[in-house]
CSV table of C-alpha atoms and ligand atoms in Angstrom, one decimal:
chain,number,residue,atom,x,y,z
O,1,MET,CA,-113.4,-8.7,-7.3
O,2,ASN,CA,-111.5,-8.3,-10.5
O,3,ILE,CA,-111.9,-4.7,-11.6
O,4,LYS,CA,-110.3,-5.1,-15.0
O,5,GLN,CA,-112.8,-7.9,-15.8
O,6,LEU,CA,-115.7,-5.8,-14.6
O,7,LEU,CA,-114.6,-3.0,-17.0
O,8,THR,CA,-114.8,-5.3,-20.0
O,9,GLY,CA,-118.0,-4.7,-21.8
O,10,CYS,CA,-118.4,-1.1,-20.5
O,11,ARG,CA,-116.3,0.6,-23.1
O,12,ALA,CA,-119.0,1.1,-25.7
O,13,GLU,CA,-121.4,2.4,-23.1
O,14,LEU,CA,-118.8,4.8,-21.8
O,15,ILE,CA,-118.2,6.3,-25.2
O,16,GLU,CA,-121.9,6.5,-26.0
O,17,LEU,CA,-122.5,8.4,-22.7
O,18,TYR,CA,-119.6,10.7,-23.3
O,19,ARG,CA,-120.7,11.5,-26.8
O,20,ASP,CA,-124.2,12.1,-25.8
O,21,PHE,CA,-123.2,14.6,-23.1
O,22,HIS,CA,-120.8,16.2,-25.5
O,23,ALA,CA,-123.5,16.8,-28.1
O,24,HIS,CA,-125.8,18.4,-25.5
O,25,PRO,CA,-123.7,20.8,-23.5
O,26,GLU,CA,-125.3,23.1,-20.9
O,27,LEU,CA,-123.9,26.1,-19.0
O,28,GLY,CA,-123.5,26.2,-15.3
O,29,PHE,CA,-126.7,25.9,-13.2
O,30,GLN,CA,-128.6,25.3,-16.4
O,31,GLU,CA,-127.7,21.6,-16.7
O,32,PHE,CA,-131.3,20.5,-16.9
O,33,ARG,CA,-131.1,17.8,-19.7
O,34,THR,CA,-127.8,16.7,-18.2
O,35,GLN,CA,-129.4,16.4,-14.7
O,36,ASP,CA,-132.3,14.4,-16.2
O,37,LYS,CA,-130.0,12.0,-18.0
O,38,VAL,CA,-127.8,11.4,-14.9
O,39,SER,CA,-130.8,10.9,-12.7
O,40,THR,CA,-132.5,8.5,-15.1
O,41,TYR,CA,-129.3,6.4,-15.4
O,42,LEU,CA,-128.8,6.2,-11.6
O,43,SER,CA,-132.4,5.3,-11.1
O,44,ALA,CA,-132.2,2.6,-13.7
O,45,ILE,CA,-129.2,0.9,-11.9
O,46,GLY,CA,-131.2,0.9,-8.7
O,47,LEU,CA,-130.0,4.0,-6.8
O,48,GLU,CA,-132.1,6.8,-5.5
O,49,PRO,CA,-130.8,10.0,-7.0
O,50,GLN,CA,-131.6,13.3,-5.2
O,51,GLN,CA,-131.5,16.8,-6.7
O,52,ILE,CA,-128.9,19.1,-5.1
O,53,ALA,CA,-127.9,22.7,-5.8
O,54,GLY,CA,-130.6,23.1,-8.4
O,55,THR,CA,-129.2,21.1,-11.3
O,56,GLY,CA,-126.9,18.8,-9.4
O,57,VAL,CA,-127.5,15.1,-8.5
O,58,VAL,CA,-126.3,13.1,-5.6
O,59,ALA,CA,-126.9,9.4,-4.8
O,60,GLU,CA,-125.8,7.1,-2.0
O,61,LEU,CA,-124.5,3.7,-2.6
O,62,ARG,CA,-124.5,1.6,0.5
O,63,GLY,CA,-122.2,-1.4,1.1
O,64,SER,CA,-123.3,-4.5,2.9
O,65,ARG,CA,-121.8,-3.5,6.3
O,66,PRO,CA,-120.9,-0.4,8.2
O,67,GLY,CA,-117.8,1.6,7.2
O,68,PRO,CA,-116.5,4.9,6.2
O,69,THR,CA,-118.2,7.3,3.7
O,70,ILE,CA,-116.4,8.4,0.6
O,71,LEU,CA,-117.3,11.0,-1.9
O,72,LEU,CA,-116.7,10.6,-5.7
O,73,ARG,CA,-117.5,13.8,-7.6
O,74,SER,CA,-117.9,14.8,-11.3
O,75,ASP,CA,-118.6,18.2,-12.6
O,76,MET,CA,-121.4,18.8,-15.2
O,77,ASP,CA,-121.2,22.1,-16.9
O,78,ALA,CA,-120.0,23.3,-20.3
O,79,LEU,CA,-118.5,26.6,-21.5
O,80,PRO,CA,-119.6,29.5,-23.7
O,81,ILE,CA,-117.4,28.5,-26.6
O,82,THR,CA,-118.4,27.8,-30.2
O,83,GLU,CA,-117.2,24.3,-31.0
O,84,GLU,CA,-114.8,23.9,-34.0
O,85,THR,CA,-114.0,20.2,-33.8
O,86,ALA,CA,-116.2,19.0,-36.7
O,87,LEU,CA,-116.7,15.8,-34.7
O,88,PRO,CA,-119.9,13.8,-35.7
O,89,PHE,CA,-121.1,14.3,-32.1
O,90,ALA,CA,-120.2,18.0,-31.9
O,91,SER,CA,-122.3,20.4,-29.8
O,92,GLN,CA,-125.9,20.8,-31.0
O,93,HIS,CA,-126.2,23.9,-28.9
O,94,PRO,CA,-124.7,26.9,-30.7
O,95,GLY,CA,-122.2,28.9,-28.7
O,96,ILE,CA,-121.9,26.2,-25.9
O,97,MET,CA,-119.3,23.5,-25.8
O,98,HIS,CA,-118.0,20.8,-23.5
O,99,ALA,CA,-114.4,22.1,-23.9
O,100,CYS,CA,-113.0,21.0,-20.5
O,101,GLY,CA,-113.8,17.3,-20.4
O,102,HIS,CA,-116.7,17.4,-17.9
O,103,ASP,CA,-118.7,15.3,-20.4
O,104,GLY,CA,-116.1,12.6,-20.0
O,105,HIS,CA,-116.1,13.0,-16.2
O,106,MET,CA,-119.9,12.3,-16.1
O,107,ALA,CA,-119.7,9.3,-18.3
O,108,ILE,CA,-116.8,8.0,-16.1
O,109,LEU,CA,-118.8,8.5,-12.9
O,110,LEU,CA,-122.0,7.0,-14.2
O,111,VAL,CA,-120.3,3.8,-15.2
O,112,THR,CA,-118.3,3.8,-12.0
O,113,ALA,CA,-121.6,4.0,-10.1
O,114,LYS,CA,-123.0,1.0,-12.1
O,115,LEU,CA,-120.0,-1.2,-11.5
O,116,LEU,CA,-119.7,-0.2,-7.8
O,117,ASN,CA,-123.3,-1.0,-7.3
O,118,SER,CA,-122.8,-4.4,-8.9
O,119,MET,CA,-120.2,-5.2,-6.2
O,120,SER,CA,-121.9,-3.5,-3.3
O,121,ALA,CA,-122.2,-6.9,-1.5
O,122,GLU,CA,-118.5,-6.9,-1.1
O,123,LEU,CA,-118.1,-3.3,0.0
O,124,PRO,CA,-118.3,-1.8,3.5
O,125,GLY,CA,-119.4,1.8,4.1
O,126,THR,CA,-121.1,4.3,1.8
O,127,VAL,CA,-120.1,5.9,-1.5
O,128,LYS,CA,-121.7,9.3,-2.3
O,129,ILE,CA,-121.8,9.8,-6.0
O,130,LEU,CA,-122.0,13.5,-6.7
O,131,PHE,CA,-122.7,15.3,-10.0
O,132,GLN,CA,-121.9,19.0,-9.3
O,133,PRO,CA,-123.1,21.9,-11.4
O,134,ASN,CA,-121.3,25.0,-12.5
O,135,GLU,CA,-117.7,24.1,-11.8
O,136,GLU,CA,-116.5,26.8,-14.2
O,137,ASP,CA,-117.8,29.5,-11.9
O,138,ALA,CA,-117.0,27.8,-8.6
O,139,GLY,CA,-120.5,26.2,-7.9
O,140,ALA,CA,-119.3,23.7,-5.3
O,141,TRP,CA,-120.1,26.0,-2.4
O,142,LYS,CA,-123.8,25.5,-3.1
O,143,VAL,CA,-123.5,21.7,-3.0
O,144,VAL,CA,-121.6,22.0,0.2
O,145,ALA,CA,-124.1,24.5,1.7
O,146,GLU,CA,-126.9,22.0,0.9
O,147,GLY,CA,-125.2,19.4,3.1
O,148,VAL,CA,-123.4,17.0,0.8
O,149,MET,CA,-120.5,16.6,3.2
O,150,THR,CA,-122.7,15.6,6.2
O,151,ASP,CA,-125.3,12.9,7.1
O,152,PRO,CA,-123.4,10.7,6.7
O,153,LYS,CA,-120.3,12.7,7.2
O,154,VAL,CA,-117.8,12.3,4.3
O,155,ASP,CA,-114.5,10.8,5.5
O,156,VAL,CA,-112.6,11.0,2.2
O,157,ALA,CA,-113.3,13.0,-1.0
O,158,PHE,CA,-111.9,12.0,-4.3
O,159,GLY,CA,-112.2,13.7,-7.8
O,160,LEU,CA,-110.4,13.6,-11.1
O,161,HIS,CA,-110.0,15.7,-14.2
O,162,LEU,CA,-109.2,14.4,-17.6
O,163,TRP,CA,-106.0,16.4,-18.3
O,164,SER,CA,-104.8,17.6,-21.7
O,165,GLN,CA,-101.2,18.2,-20.5
O,166,CYS,CA,-100.7,14.5,-19.7
O,167,PRO,CA,-100.5,11.7,-22.2
O,168,THR,CA,-103.2,9.1,-22.2
O,169,GLY,CA,-102.2,6.2,-20.0
O,170,THR,CA,-100.7,8.4,-17.2
O,171,ILE,CA,-102.1,9.6,-13.9
O,172,ASP,CA,-100.7,12.5,-12.0
O,173,ILE,CA,-101.4,13.0,-8.2
O,174,VAL,CA,-99.2,15.4,-6.2
O,175,ASP,CA,-99.0,15.9,-2.4
O,176,GLY,CA,-99.9,19.3,-1.1
O,177,PRO,CA,-100.9,22.3,-3.2
O,178,GLN,CA,-102.0,21.2,-6.7
O,179,MET,CA,-104.3,23.9,-8.1
O,180,ALA,CA,-104.2,27.6,-7.4
O,181,ALA,CA,-106.4,29.8,-5.2
O,182,SER,CA,-107.9,32.3,-7.5
O,183,TYR,CA,-109.5,35.7,-6.9
O,184,TYR,CA,-110.8,38.2,-9.5
O,185,PHE,CA,-110.5,42.0,-9.2
O,186,ASP,CA,-112.4,45.0,-10.7
O,187,LEU,CA,-110.4,48.2,-10.7
O,188,SER,CA,-111.6,51.5,-11.8
O,189,ILE,CA,-109.1,54.4,-12.1
O,190,LYS,CA,-110.8,57.8,-12.0
O,191,GLY,CA,-109.0,60.8,-13.4
O,192,ARG,CA,-110.2,63.9,-15.2
O,193,GLY,CA,-111.2,63.9,-18.8
O,194,GLY,CA,-110.2,66.5,-21.4
O,195,HIS,CA,-108.6,67.4,-24.7
O,196,ALA,CA,-105.7,65.2,-25.8
O,197,GLY,CA,-103.8,68.4,-26.7
O,198,PHE,CA,-104.2,69.9,-23.2
O,199,ALA,CA,-103.0,66.9,-21.2
O,200,HIS,CA,-101.7,69.2,-18.4
O,201,GLU,CA,-105.3,70.1,-17.6
O,202,SER,CA,-106.4,66.5,-17.3
O,203,ILE,CA,-105.6,63.5,-15.1
O,204,ASP,CA,-105.1,60.7,-17.6
O,205,PRO,CA,-106.4,57.4,-16.2
O,206,ILE,CA,-104.9,55.4,-19.1
O,207,TYR,CA,-101.4,56.6,-18.3
O,208,ILE,CA,-101.9,55.9,-14.6
O,209,SER,CA,-103.3,52.4,-15.4
O,210,THR,CA,-100.1,51.5,-17.3
O,211,LEU,CA,-98.0,52.5,-14.3
O,212,ILE,CA,-100.1,50.3,-12.1
O,213,ILE,CA,-99.8,47.4,-14.5
O,214,GLN,CA,-96.0,47.7,-14.6
O,215,ALA,CA,-95.6,48.3,-10.8
O,216,VAL,CA,-97.6,45.3,-9.6
O,217,GLN,CA,-95.3,42.9,-11.6
O,218,GLY,CA,-92.7,43.9,-9.0
O,219,ILE,CA,-94.9,42.3,-6.2
O,220,GLN,CA,-94.6,38.9,-8.0
O,221,THR,CA,-90.9,39.2,-8.8
O,222,ARG,CA,-89.5,41.2,-5.9
O,223,GLU,CA,-91.7,40.5,-2.9
O,224,VAL,CA,-93.0,37.0,-3.1
O,225,ASN,CA,-90.5,34.1,-2.6
O,226,ALA,CA,-89.6,32.9,-6.1
O,227,LEU,CA,-90.5,29.3,-4.8
O,228,ASP,CA,-94.1,30.4,-4.0
O,229,PRO,CA,-96.0,30.6,-7.3
O,230,ALA,CA,-98.1,33.8,-7.7
O,231,VAL,CA,-99.7,35.5,-10.7
O,232,ILE,CA,-101.2,38.9,-10.9
O,233,MET,CA,-102.7,39.2,-14.4
O,234,PHE,CA,-104.6,42.0,-16.0
O,235,THR,CA,-107.0,40.5,-18.6
O,236,ARG,CA,-109.2,43.4,-19.6
O,237,MET,CA,-108.9,47.1,-20.0
O,238,ASN,CA,-111.6,49.5,-21.2
O,239,ALA,CA,-111.1,53.2,-21.6
O,240,GLY,CA,-111.7,56.0,-24.0
O,241,SER,CA,-113.9,56.7,-27.0
O,242,SER,CA,-111.8,58.8,-29.4
O,243,ALA,CA,-108.3,59.8,-30.6
O,244,THR,CA,-108.8,63.3,-29.2
O,245,ILE,CA,-110.3,62.8,-25.8
O,246,ILE,CA,-108.6,61.9,-22.6
O,247,PRO,CA,-111.2,59.8,-20.8
O,248,GLU,CA,-112.5,60.3,-17.2
O,249,GLU,CA,-112.1,56.7,-16.2
O,250,ALA,CA,-110.2,53.4,-17.1
O,251,LYS,CA,-111.7,50.1,-16.1
O,252,LEU,CA,-109.5,47.1,-15.5
O,253,GLN,CA,-110.1,43.5,-14.6
O,254,GLY,CA,-107.9,40.6,-13.9
O,255,SER,CA,-107.0,37.8,-11.4
O,256,ILE,CA,-104.7,37.1,-8.6
O,257,ARG,CA,-103.7,33.5,-8.2
O,258,PHE,CA,-101.4,31.7,-5.8
O,259,LEU,CA,-100.3,28.2,-5.2
O,260,TYR,CA,-99.2,28.3,-1.6
O,261,SER,CA,-101.0,29.0,1.7
O,262,ASN,CA,-100.9,32.5,3.1
O,263,GLY,CA,-101.2,34.2,-0.3
O,264,LYS,CA,-103.9,36.5,0.7
O,265,LYS,CA,-101.5,39.2,1.7
O,266,LEU,CA,-101.0,39.8,-2.1
O,267,PHE,CA,-104.4,41.6,-2.0
O,268,LYS,CA,-103.1,44.2,0.5
O,269,ARG,CA,-100.0,44.8,-1.4
O,270,PHE,CA,-101.9,45.1,-4.7
O,271,GLU,CA,-104.2,47.7,-3.2
O,272,SER,CA,-101.3,49.6,-1.6
O,273,VAL,CA,-99.6,49.9,-5.0
O,274,VAL,CA,-102.8,51.1,-6.7
O,275,LYS,CA,-103.5,53.6,-3.9
O,276,GLN,CA,-100.0,55.1,-3.9
O,277,ILE,CA,-99.8,55.5,-7.7
O,278,CYS,CA,-103.2,57.0,-7.8
O,279,THR,CA,-102.3,59.4,-5.0
O,280,ALA,CA,-99.0,60.3,-6.8
O,281,TYR,CA,-101.0,61.4,-9.9
O,282,SER,CA,-104.1,62.9,-8.2
O,283,ALA,CA,-106.4,60.1,-9.3
O,284,SER,CA,-108.9,58.1,-7.3
O,285,TYR,CA,-109.8,54.5,-7.6
O,286,GLU,CA,-112.4,51.8,-6.7
O,287,LEU,CA,-111.2,48.2,-6.2
O,288,SER,CA,-113.2,45.1,-5.4
O,289,PHE,CA,-112.2,41.4,-5.2
O,290,LYS,CA,-114.4,38.4,-5.9
O,291,LYS,CA,-113.4,34.9,-4.7
O,292,GLY,CA,-112.9,32.3,-7.3
O,293,ASN,CA,-111.5,29.1,-5.8
O,294,ASP,CA,-109.6,28.2,-2.7
O,295,LEU,CA,-106.2,26.5,-2.9
O,296,LEU,CA,-106.7,22.9,-3.8
O,297,THR,CA,-104.4,20.9,-1.5
O,298,ASN,CA,-104.1,17.1,-1.6
O,299,VAL,CA,-103.7,15.5,1.8
O,300,PRO,CA,-100.4,13.4,1.5
O,301,GLU,CA,-101.8,10.2,3.1
O,302,ILE,CA,-104.8,10.2,0.8
O,303,ALA,CA,-102.8,11.2,-2.2
O,304,ALA,CA,-100.4,8.2,-1.5
O,305,CYS,CA,-103.4,5.9,-1.3
O,306,ALA,CA,-104.7,7.3,-4.6
O,307,ARG,CA,-101.3,6.8,-6.3
O,308,ALA,CA,-101.3,3.2,-5.1
O,309,ALA,CA,-104.8,2.9,-6.7
O,310,ALA,CA,-103.5,4.6,-9.9
O,311,ALA,CA,-100.5,2.2,-10.0
O,312,GLU,CA,-103.0,-0.7,-10.2
O,313,VAL,CA,-104.6,1.0,-13.2
O,314,VAL,CA,-101.7,2.2,-15.4
O,315,GLY,CA,-98.7,0.6,-13.7
O,316,PRO,CA,-96.4,2.4,-11.2
O,317,GLU,CA,-94.1,3.8,-13.9
O,318,LYS,CA,-97.0,5.7,-15.4
O,319,VAL,CA,-98.0,7.4,-12.1
O,320,THR,CA,-96.4,10.8,-11.8
O,321,THR,CA,-96.2,13.6,-9.3
O,322,GLU,CA,-95.5,16.6,-11.6
O,323,ILE,CA,-98.6,18.7,-12.3
O,324,ARG,CA,-99.3,21.7,-10.3
O,325,THR,CA,-101.2,24.4,-12.1
O,326,MET,CA,-102.3,28.1,-11.7
O,327,ALA,CA,-105.7,27.1,-12.9
O,328,GLY,CA,-108.4,26.8,-10.2
O,329,GLU,CA,-110.8,24.0,-9.3
O,330,ASP,CA,-113.7,24.2,-6.9
O,331,PHE,CA,-113.1,20.6,-5.7
O,332,SER,CA,-111.1,22.6,-3.1
O,333,ASP,CA,-114.4,23.4,-1.4
O,334,TYR,CA,-114.9,19.7,-0.4
O,335,LEU,CA,-111.4,19.5,1.0
O,336,VAL,CA,-112.2,22.2,3.5
O,337,HIS,CA,-114.6,19.6,5.1
O,338,ALA,CA,-112.8,16.3,4.5
O,339,PRO,CA,-109.4,15.1,3.6
O,340,GLY,CA,-109.0,14.0,0.0
O,341,ALA,CA,-107.1,14.1,-3.2
O,342,PHE,CA,-107.6,15.1,-6.8
O,343,ALA,CA,-106.1,13.3,-9.8
O,344,PHE,CA,-105.2,14.3,-13.3
O,345,VAL,CA,-106.0,11.5,-15.8
O,346,GLY,CA,-104.0,12.0,-19.0
O,347,CYS,CA,-106.2,12.4,-22.2
O,348,HIS,CA,-103.6,13.9,-24.6
O,349,ASN,CA,-102.9,11.8,-27.7
O,350,PRO,CA,-101.9,13.5,-30.9
O,351,ALA,CA,-101.9,10.1,-32.7
O,352,ASN,CA,-105.7,10.1,-32.2
O,353,GLY,CA,-106.0,13.8,-33.2
O,354,VAL,CA,-106.2,15.0,-29.6
O,355,SER,CA,-103.9,17.9,-29.1
O,356,TYR,CA,-105.7,21.0,-28.1
O,357,PRO,CA,-105.7,22.4,-24.6
O,358,HIS,CA,-108.7,22.8,-22.3
O,359,HIS,CA,-111.1,25.6,-23.1
O,360,HIS,CA,-110.0,25.7,-26.8
O,361,PRO,CA,-112.8,25.5,-29.5
O,362,ARG,CA,-111.1,22.3,-30.9
O,363,PHE,CA,-110.5,20.7,-27.5
O,364,THR,CA,-111.4,17.0,-27.3
O,365,ILE,CA,-110.4,14.0,-25.3
O,366,ASP,CA,-108.8,10.7,-26.1
O,367,GLU,CA,-111.7,8.3,-25.5
O,368,GLU,CA,-109.2,5.7,-24.3
O,369,ALA,CA,-108.9,7.7,-21.1
O,370,LEU,CA,-112.5,7.1,-20.1
O,371,ALA,CA,-112.0,3.5,-19.0
O,372,ILE,CA,-108.9,4.6,-17.1
O,373,GLY,CA,-111.0,7.1,-15.2
O,374,VAL,CA,-113.6,4.4,-14.3
O,375,GLU,CA,-110.9,2.0,-13.1
O,376,LEU,CA,-109.2,4.7,-11.1
O,377,HIS,CA,-112.5,5.6,-9.3
O,378,LEU,CA,-113.1,1.9,-8.6
O,379,GLN,CA,-109.6,1.3,-7.3
O,380,CYS,CA,-109.7,4.4,-5.2
O,381,ALA,CA,-113.1,3.6,-3.7
O,382,SER,CA,-111.9,0.1,-2.8
O,383,LYS,CA,-108.7,1.4,-1.2
O,384,PHE,CA,-110.3,4.3,0.6
O,385,LEU,CA,-113.1,2.2,2.1
O,386,LYS,CA,-110.3,-0.2,3.4
O,387,CYS,CA,-107.9,2.6,4.5
O,388,ALA,CA,-110.4,4.9,6.1
O,389,GLY,CA,-112.1,1.9,7.8
A,401,NI,NI1,-112.7,21.5,-15.9
C-alpha cells in the first residue's frame, strides 16, 4: 500500500472535521455531540462503534487474517477557557474551548480509521480505535475499567499529541519516562485567629504557610537527585478576610510531579516537613492527596518502532528524542496494561500565526500537522501489526 497516495484527497476532510470539533467543544464526560459525530462517522465507513465510559467511543477494525491487536487512541474533551483566537470556526460554546488540540486528534483518528478500513484486506490482526473522554481530568481509568484493554487483549498501545513546543514537520518520541506522574494536594493549616495587633495571642496560619512553602523547596533541591526531575508547586492559597484579623486557617493547594520511577516518597517527605513546621509553631494541619496521572513511560522497543514509522512520514532528520515534560497525560493508564509509545507531533508554526502554548485562550494548531498525524498512525499501525506479529 502507498500511504502517501492514500492521504491525497483527505486533507480537506481532515480540516473540515477539525474545524467542526473546534467550533463545538465539550468538557470532560459531557462530550455528547462529539460522541455522536464520532459514532456517526465510524458507522458511515462501515465500522460498529460502541459506547464506552459514558461519552467515549470504541470500534474494532479487523484485518483479513489473525494477528496482534493494537490500540490507537484519541482524547475528546475541551477546557473551561474562553477562546480569544477570533478564528472563523472559533468556539460556539461560551467559556469552553479546544485549547489543547484534542479536536485535531479526533479528526486525525477518524480519517486514520477510514483509510485503515480501506486497506483492511492487506492487514493482519485487529486495530482498536478509541476515542477517550475527559483526558484533562485523567478519565482513561474509566475506559480501562470498562475493558478496552481486553477481549481481544491489546498487544501494543499507541497515542499522539499535537505539540506546540515542536515545529510542524517534526515528531518527537523518547525512550522511557516522557510525561510526569502528577498528584494534587489539599493542605489546611489550622492556627488560632485573633487581632493583628496581638499576634502573640494567636497562632498565625499565614506565617506558618510561608515557612512550609519555603521549606519544601529544599526537598526538590537538596534531597532529590538533581538528575531526577521533581516539582512541588503551590498554586492556590486562601486565607483571611481583613487587614486587622489573623485568620484561624489557611488553605493551600498544589501539585507534586515527578518524571522518574519511585517518586512517591516525595509525599512522605512533604508531609513530614508540614508536620514538623506545624508542630514547631503549635498549629495543626489536614493534608490529602489526589492522584492525577501515572508516569508515562515509553517502552524502548515500541518507541524505536514508532520512530521508524515517524521517519517514513517526516524523514529521519526530523524525528527527535528531546521532549520530556512535567505535564501529565492519562495515556499512561493504557501502558500499565500493554507496552506502547506516545508521540509528540509538532504543530508550532509562527509563519501560519500559530505560536501560543497549550491551554492558552489563543492556542491553535497548524492544520498542516493533521495529515502528518494521520500518516504517523497509519505507519505505526502497519509496523506494529508486523512487529508484534
Ligand atoms: Ni492534551
